[in-house]
XYZ file of C-alpha atoms in Angstrom:
509
model
C 0.000 0.000 0.000
C 2.756 2.475 0.957
C 5.010 1.603 -1.999
C 2.449 2.551 -4.722
C 1.675 5.745 -2.816
C 5.362 6.651 -2.624
C 5.729 5.904 -6.355
C 2.789 8.163 -7.133
C 4.335 10.990 -5.120
C 7.612 10.625 -7.028
C 5.770 10.806 -10.387
C 3.677 13.765 -9.208
C 6.813 15.746 -8.384
C 7.318 16.291 -12.127
C 3.863 17.868 -12.469
C 3.309 19.923 -9.285
C 1.211 22.636 -10.935
C -1.127 20.092 -12.509
C -1.480 18.184 -9.258
C -2.350 21.364 -7.341
C -4.763 22.482 -10.066
C -6.476 19.082 -10.069
C -6.813 19.193 -6.295
C -8.334 22.681 -6.401
C -10.805 21.736 -9.136
C -11.864 18.587 -7.308
C -12.303 20.555 -4.074
C -14.463 23.100 -5.856
C -16.546 20.366 -7.485
C -17.130 18.800 -4.078
C -17.980 22.053 -2.312
C -20.482 23.244 -4.937
C -23.038 20.494 -4.150
C -22.183 20.825 -0.469
C -22.974 24.549 -0.584
C -26.157 23.915 -2.570
C -27.281 21.284 -0.053
C -26.582 23.660 2.853
C -28.572 26.422 1.125
C -31.532 24.082 0.582
C -31.385 23.085 4.261
C -31.458 26.754 5.252
C -34.416 27.480 2.957
C -36.433 24.569 4.382
C -35.717 25.664 7.952
C -36.539 29.297 7.100
C -39.858 28.195 5.571
C -40.679 26.139 8.672
C -39.973 29.082 10.992
C -41.551 31.833 8.885
C -44.610 29.995 7.536
C -45.435 26.982 9.700
C -44.967 28.788 13.011
C -47.057 31.681 11.678
C -49.730 29.184 10.634
C -49.688 27.548 14.063
C -50.014 30.952 15.741
C -52.907 31.838 13.411
C -54.706 28.609 14.345
C -54.348 29.512 18.006
C -55.763 32.950 17.289
C -58.805 31.355 15.563
C -59.505 29.191 18.624
C -59.073 32.189 20.959
C -61.414 34.455 18.932
C -64.032 31.698 18.697
C -63.991 31.364 22.478
C -64.315 35.150 22.841
C -67.417 35.144 20.565
C -69.001 32.207 22.381
C -68.316 33.802 25.781
C -69.749 37.142 24.565
C -73.049 35.573 23.501
C -73.250 33.486 26.687
C -72.511 36.504 28.923
C -75.055 38.653 27.061
C -77.728 35.993 27.593
C -76.736 35.596 31.251
C -76.493 39.287 32.188
C -78.613 41.111 29.597
C -75.737 43.556 29.118
C -75.642 44.675 25.452
C -71.957 45.590 25.715
C -71.290 41.908 25.045
C -73.023 42.269 21.662
C -70.717 45.182 20.833
C -67.745 43.027 21.798
C -69.113 40.183 19.671
C -69.479 42.475 16.657
C -65.944 43.765 17.219
C -64.220 40.367 17.234
C -66.443 38.499 14.718
C -64.771 40.168 11.663
C -61.352 39.434 13.173
C -62.234 35.734 13.344
C -63.254 35.744 9.680
C -60.036 37.537 8.706
C -57.946 35.099 10.752
C -59.582 32.099 9.033
C -59.000 33.639 5.568
C -55.355 34.299 6.382
C -54.880 30.726 7.650
C -56.517 29.352 4.465
C -54.225 31.543 2.336
C -51.162 30.106 4.120
C -52.260 26.451 4.075
C -55.467 25.844 2.103
C -55.040 22.074 2.441
C -55.454 22.363 6.238
C -58.819 24.187 6.037
C -60.341 22.861 2.799
C -59.974 19.140 3.337
C -62.427 16.522 4.560
C -65.326 18.002 6.539
C -64.448 21.627 5.675
C -67.875 22.329 4.149
C -69.635 20.775 7.148
C -67.509 22.924 9.512
C -68.331 26.082 7.568
C -72.071 25.272 7.618
C -71.929 24.657 11.380
C -70.095 27.950 11.900
C -72.719 29.848 9.868
C -75.488 28.245 11.897
C -73.740 29.230 15.122
C -73.483 32.841 13.939
C -77.211 32.848 13.050
C -78.199 31.403 16.438
C -75.914 33.784 18.354
C -77.317 36.727 16.381
C -80.833 35.552 17.246
C -79.774 35.262 20.911
C -78.583 38.882 20.923
C -81.934 39.902 19.391
C -83.742 38.077 22.218
C -81.506 39.828 24.771
C -82.415 43.216 23.300
C -86.078 42.197 23.641
C -85.517 41.269 27.285
C -86.040 37.529 26.702
C -82.911 36.357 28.540
C -84.287 32.919 29.358
C -85.086 32.238 25.695
C -81.607 33.456 24.690
C -80.005 31.157 27.268
C -82.176 28.264 26.150
C -81.127 28.793 22.536
C -77.421 28.915 23.451
C -77.777 25.720 25.495
C -79.992 23.911 23.001
C -79.055 20.588 21.454
C -78.919 22.208 18.000
C -76.505 24.908 19.158
C -74.256 22.485 21.083
C -74.322 20.034 18.169
C -73.191 22.668 15.681
C -70.583 23.815 18.216
C -69.222 20.279 18.424
C -69.083 20.013 14.593
C -67.247 23.330 14.422
C -64.795 22.365 17.199
C -64.109 19.003 15.509
C -63.464 20.833 12.234
C -60.995 23.194 13.890
C -59.334 20.197 15.570
C -58.928 18.523 12.168
C -57.380 21.702 10.811
C -54.974 21.882 13.740
C -54.051 18.213 13.149
C -53.429 18.973 9.462
C -51.221 21.903 10.466
C -49.287 19.684 12.877
C -48.857 17.052 10.121
C -47.639 19.740 7.742
C -45.066 20.941 10.280
C -43.933 17.360 10.912
C -43.583 16.770 7.176
C -41.493 19.929 6.777
C -39.333 18.941 9.733
C -38.869 15.461 8.252
C -37.827 17.048 4.952
C -35.452 19.309 6.862
C -33.907 16.327 8.656
C -33.507 14.438 5.369
C -31.810 17.399 3.676
C -29.591 17.929 6.717
C -28.601 14.243 6.662
C -27.747 14.521 2.956
C -25.638 17.623 3.579
C -23.830 15.959 6.483
C -23.164 12.821 4.425
C -21.836 14.922 1.537
C -19.573 16.813 3.923
C -18.146 13.555 5.301
C -17.599 12.142 1.813
C -15.897 15.367 0.731
C -13.648 15.283 3.763
C -12.696 11.629 3.186
C -11.919 12.378 -0.464
C -9.997 15.590 0.052
C -7.772 14.506 2.925
C -5.774 11.880 0.933
C -5.656 14.121 -2.135
C -4.305 17.108 -0.287
C -1.931 14.863 1.643
C -0.327 13.936 -1.680
C -0.289 17.589 -2.786
C 1.319 18.733 0.432
C 3.900 15.967 0.229
C 4.790 16.907 -3.370
C 5.146 20.562 -2.536
C 7.183 19.768 0.542
C 9.636 17.659 -1.443
C 9.735 20.200 -4.302
C 10.681 23.301 -2.342
C 12.501 21.436 0.449
C 13.167 23.415 3.627
C 11.474 26.647 2.492
C 8.274 24.766 1.806
C 8.174 23.346 5.360
C 7.635 26.826 6.840
C 5.045 27.665 4.175
C 3.146 24.460 4.832
C 3.008 25.228 8.563
C 1.511 28.636 7.831
C -1.028 27.157 5.414
C -1.974 24.462 7.917
C -2.469 26.998 10.709
C -4.551 29.234 8.416
C -6.602 26.269 7.283
C -7.383 25.272 10.866
C -8.226 28.863 11.761
C -10.601 29.159 8.814
C -12.320 25.932 9.805
C -12.777 27.163 13.357
C -14.076 30.528 12.142
C -16.489 28.809 9.769
C -17.693 26.522 12.542
C -18.118 29.414 14.966
C -19.905 31.468 12.289
C -22.260 28.581 11.600
C -22.897 28.154 15.334
C -23.628 31.869 15.704
C -25.971 31.796 12.725
C -27.894 28.860 14.181
C -28.077 30.545 17.585
C -29.287 33.773 15.988
C -31.999 31.897 14.094
C -33.105 30.149 17.288
C -33.191 33.436 19.219
C -35.188 35.104 16.430
C -37.735 32.301 16.498
C -37.989 32.393 20.291
C -38.440 36.181 20.255
C -41.275 35.853 17.756
C -42.943 33.179 19.892
C -42.472 35.299 23.033
C -44.016 38.329 21.327
C -47.031 36.314 20.206
C -47.423 34.800 23.682
C -47.226 38.242 25.318
C -49.878 39.573 22.922
C -52.162 36.625 23.716
C -51.697 36.972 27.472
C -52.209 40.731 27.255
C -55.510 40.187 25.463
C -56.643 37.600 28.030
C -55.719 39.894 30.933
C -57.539 42.809 29.336
C -60.682 40.705 28.849
C -60.578 39.423 32.436
C -59.971 42.934 33.853
C -62.892 44.385 31.904
C -65.127 41.503 32.989
C -64.154 42.036 36.608
C -64.904 45.779 36.465
C -68.169 45.282 34.554
C -69.729 43.095 37.235
C -69.058 45.559 40.071
C -72.145 47.362 41.414
C -72.870 50.634 39.604
C -73.361 53.990 41.322
C -76.989 54.034 40.168
C -77.651 50.744 41.997
C -76.122 52.031 45.233
C -78.045 55.309 45.068
C -81.351 53.385 44.967
C -80.664 52.040 48.483
C -82.304 54.673 50.694
C -81.580 53.200 54.126
C -77.791 53.088 53.690
C -75.147 55.476 52.340
C -72.661 53.177 50.507
C -69.223 53.889 48.967
C -66.867 51.358 47.352
C -63.237 51.502 46.185
C -61.066 48.915 44.394
C -57.497 49.134 43.003
C -55.571 46.050 41.838
C -51.822 45.519 42.135
C -51.744 44.118 38.585
C -54.030 44.304 35.553
C -56.346 41.749 37.153
C -56.896 41.622 40.917
C -57.995 38.858 43.245
C -60.237 41.055 45.428
C -64.040 40.897 45.231
C -67.005 42.870 46.540
C -70.675 43.247 45.637
C -73.878 44.902 46.831
C -77.210 43.236 45.962
C -80.710 44.406 46.907
C -83.350 41.674 47.146
C -86.704 43.101 48.252
C -86.159 44.909 51.564
C -82.880 43.077 52.254
C -79.448 44.306 51.254
C -76.621 41.778 50.832
C -73.087 43.153 51.007
C -70.137 40.816 50.443
C -66.360 41.168 50.281
C -63.646 38.601 49.672
C -60.038 38.026 48.690
C -58.603 35.323 46.404
C -55.052 34.231 47.200
C -52.573 35.988 44.936
C -53.492 38.239 42.036
C -53.324 38.104 38.247
C -55.432 36.266 35.671
C -56.222 33.119 37.705
C -57.219 35.098 40.815
C -59.373 37.437 38.719
C -61.142 34.493 37.068
C -61.912 32.964 40.460
C -63.279 36.303 41.727
C -65.580 36.486 38.684
C -66.726 32.887 39.285
C -67.545 33.779 42.893
C -69.525 36.872 41.836
C -71.582 34.860 39.352
C -72.301 32.084 41.857
C -73.273 34.575 44.593
C -75.625 36.452 42.262
C -77.212 33.132 41.290
C -77.718 32.011 44.888
C -79.199 35.364 45.955
C -81.488 35.493 42.924
C -82.706 32.014 43.850
C -83.307 33.407 47.384
C -80.866 30.931 48.946
C -79.795 33.199 51.817
C -79.600 30.932 54.868
C -75.964 31.229 55.993
C -74.921 27.565 56.157
C -76.639 26.574 52.912
C -75.418 29.703 51.111
C -71.717 29.332 52.019
C -71.657 25.563 51.488
C -73.217 25.764 47.996
C -70.874 28.604 47.037
C -67.917 26.583 48.311
C -68.982 23.512 46.289
C -69.124 25.548 43.054
C -65.687 27.099 43.588
C -64.170 23.819 44.797
C -65.342 21.886 41.718
C -64.151 24.620 39.344
C -60.705 24.965 40.940
C -60.288 21.173 40.848
C -61.303 21.088 37.183
C -59.041 24.030 36.306
C -56.200 22.683 38.503
C -55.909 26.012 40.339
C -54.175 26.145 43.723
C -56.358 29.062 44.813
C -58.732 29.657 47.709
C -60.843 32.598 48.820
C -62.019 34.287 52.004
C -65.537 35.730 51.952
C -67.871 37.409 54.430
C -71.566 38.048 53.708
C -73.593 40.795 55.446
C -77.393 40.525 55.404
C -78.951 43.901 56.322
C -82.614 44.675 56.950
C -84.224 47.478 59.000
C -81.187 48.216 61.174
C -80.354 44.539 61.782
C -77.075 43.225 60.358
C -76.291 39.490 60.191
C -72.682 38.436 59.462
C -71.413 35.038 58.237
C -68.248 33.739 56.589
C -64.503 34.175 57.226
C -62.551 37.257 56.092
C -60.698 40.220 57.637
C -62.087 41.882 60.770
C -65.078 44.216 60.363
C -65.109 47.662 61.971
C -68.280 49.310 63.298
C -67.836 52.985 64.148
C -70.765 54.111 66.259
C -72.340 57.558 65.949
C -70.547 58.693 69.145
C -67.117 57.748 67.705
C -66.675 54.457 69.570
C -65.237 51.715 67.356
C -65.933 47.984 67.524
C -63.882 45.256 65.812
C -65.680 42.040 64.832
C -63.407 39.031 64.273
C -64.787 36.706 61.539
C -62.321 33.835 62.092
C -64.992 31.643 63.731
C -67.782 32.554 61.278
C -66.606 30.455 58.343
C -63.793 28.774 56.427
C -61.774 29.680 53.267
C -63.662 28.681 50.127
C -62.400 26.034 47.629
C -60.087 24.362 50.162
C -62.445 21.602 51.310
C -65.401 19.964 49.586
C -67.782 20.453 52.536
C -67.532 23.362 55.020
C -70.974 23.002 56.630
C -69.643 22.524 60.157
C -67.475 25.665 59.973
C -70.231 28.187 59.153
C -71.604 30.409 61.914
C -73.332 33.777 62.113
C -73.472 36.777 64.394
C -75.813 39.748 64.611
C -75.338 43.438 65.369
C -77.801 46.322 65.399
C -77.148 49.562 63.548
C -78.455 52.964 64.545
C -78.529 56.258 62.710
C -74.992 57.507 62.086
C -73.291 54.113 62.626
C -70.607 53.236 60.050
C -69.587 49.704 58.929
C -66.179 49.238 57.257
C -65.140 46.228 55.127
C -61.665 45.896 53.595
C -59.075 43.496 52.211
C -55.575 42.942 53.601
C -54.051 45.200 50.949
C -54.829 48.179 53.224
C -53.239 47.222 56.596
C -50.354 45.376 54.863
C -49.418 48.253 52.515
C -45.754 49.261 53.047
C -43.952 52.595 52.986
C -40.373 53.183 51.875
C -39.045 51.754 55.173
C -40.990 48.481 54.669
C -43.346 49.348 57.556
C -47.018 48.306 57.412
C -49.817 50.843 57.315
C -51.490 48.834 60.109
C -54.946 48.660 61.644
C -54.279 51.310 64.307
C -53.705 54.113 61.793
C -56.594 52.810 59.704
C -58.947 53.058 62.702
C -57.725 56.572 63.551
C -58.714 57.801 60.085
C -62.134 56.118 60.394
C -62.839 57.671 63.793
C -61.658 61.122 62.690
C -64.025 61.080 59.696
C -66.966 59.001 60.967
C -69.396 61.931 60.862
C -68.765 62.450 57.109
C -70.543 60.669 54.267
C -69.482 57.162 53.250
C -67.773 58.512 50.128
C -65.874 61.152 52.111
C -64.728 58.544 54.645
C -63.557 56.287 51.788
C -61.673 59.146 50.132
C -60.027 60.096 53.447
C -58.787 56.501 53.944
C -57.458 56.197 50.376
C -55.710 59.590 50.507
C -54.054 58.792 53.843
C -53.028 55.331 52.575
C -51.503 56.694 49.351
C -49.646 59.394 51.289
C -48.236 56.704 53.587
C -47.136 54.473 50.677
C -45.546 57.336 48.749
C -43.444 56.101 45.828
C -43.300 52.527 47.115
C -44.703 49.721 45.031
C -48.221 48.431 45.777
C -47.825 44.667 46.239
C -51.439 43.653 46.904
C -54.957 44.548 45.759
C -56.768 47.254 47.769
C -60.543 47.097 48.286
C -62.677 49.165 50.641
C -66.477 49.059 51.222
C -68.050 51.560 53.646
C -71.745 51.964 54.430
C -73.465 54.232 56.908
C -76.907 53.960 58.491
C -78.897 57.006 57.392
C-alpha cells in the first residue's frame, strides 16, 4: 500500500502545478453540491420558521377568537348587558379575517375533509348567536339562554370544534412533514460533507507531500503557515455557523415570546374588563335609601384577586367582600366565578348562611379542581334589613364605628372557612348579629390596606386605619372612603403596591 503511494508521489513531483490544479478543481466540485445542499437546508428551515410557526399561531388565534365570541353571547344571555353584543361584533370580523389568512397560508389544512360541514356549522352558530342577541335586546334572557344551550346549538358547536381540531391536526402534520424534509436534507448535507472530507484529505496529503519535497526546507515553513490558516478558517467557519444557528433560534424564540405576550395581554384585558363590569354601579347604590354606601377597588396588577358586591333583594341588602389568594389572571377568574355564583344564589333566594356558604364553596371547589388552580378565597356576607345586620363567613375583621365615635372590631375567624379548600364546610359556618343605629358606620376591607408598606418596609397597620375612620366618621361614606385612600396613598408614597386594595363603607342614614 505504501510503496504505490510513494511511487505516485515521485511521479507527481514532475507535475506539481497540474497536481495542485487538479486538487483545487476537485475541491471546488465537491464544495459546490455541499454549498447547494446547505442552502436548501437553510431554505427549508426558514420556511418552517416563517410559515409553519405563523400558521400555528394563526390557528391559536382562531380558537381564541371563537372562544371570545361564544363567551360574549353566553354573557349577554346571562347578564342582559348589550356591551357583550358590541364586543361580539368587534371580534367576529377578526375571526373571519384570521380564518382567511390561515386558508391563504395552508389551504389544504382548512379545505380538506369536513371543511364544508364545519363552515355550515359555523354559519349556523353565527345565526343562532345573532338571534340570541336579538332576544336579549327584547328582554327575553331565558329564551336566549335556552337557545345557546340547546341541542342544535351544542351540536353545531361540536361540529365546528371538531373541524378546527382537524385543521390543527393537518397543520401539525404539515409541520412534521417539513421537519422530516429538513432532517432528510440535513442528513444529505452531512453525508456529503463527510464524503468530501474523506476524499480531500488523501488528495491534499499527496499535494502537500509533493510541494514539501519540491521546495525542500522553504516549503516546510510555508506548509506550517497554510496548515495553521486552514485550521483557523475551519474554526471561524464553525463558529460562524454556530452563531448563525443561535441567531436563528433566538429570532424564532423572540417571535414566539411576542405572540405569547400579545395573547396573554388580550386575556388579561378581557378578564380585567369583565371584573370591572360586574361591580355594582353607582346608580344601583343610590337606589338604596336606608344606607349610604361607597366602594373603592385598586388592583396591584391588571387583574386583581379582590371581590365585593352589593345586591338588593326586596327589603334586604346583601353586602359581600372577599379576597382570592394571589393576584393576576387566575385570581381574577376565580373572583368572577364567585360573583356569578353569589348572584345566582341570591337570585334564587338561597340566603340561609350555612346553605349559602356551602353551595358557594362547592361551586368554587369543583371549578378549581377542574381548572387545577391552587387558589382559595375568604368571603364574608352581610345581610342587612331594617337596622339589623347578620354576618357570616370568614374574612378580615369588620369595623363598626358608632355615631358617638366608639369603634368595635368584629373578628370573623370563627364565622366560616376559606372557600375552595375543602369539599364540605358546613360545620365551619356560623353567624353573628349586630344592630345599627342612625350615624353608625360599617367598614369592610381586604388585607391590601393594613399590609401596605412605605419606603421603610413598615405596614400601614390597623391602628392608623382606625384613627382615620374615627376622625371622619361623621362624614358621608364617600368622604370617609376618600379620606382613607388619601391617607393610605400618602403613607405608601413612591413605594410599590404589592397587593390589591378594596374598601367598602356603608353608613346607616
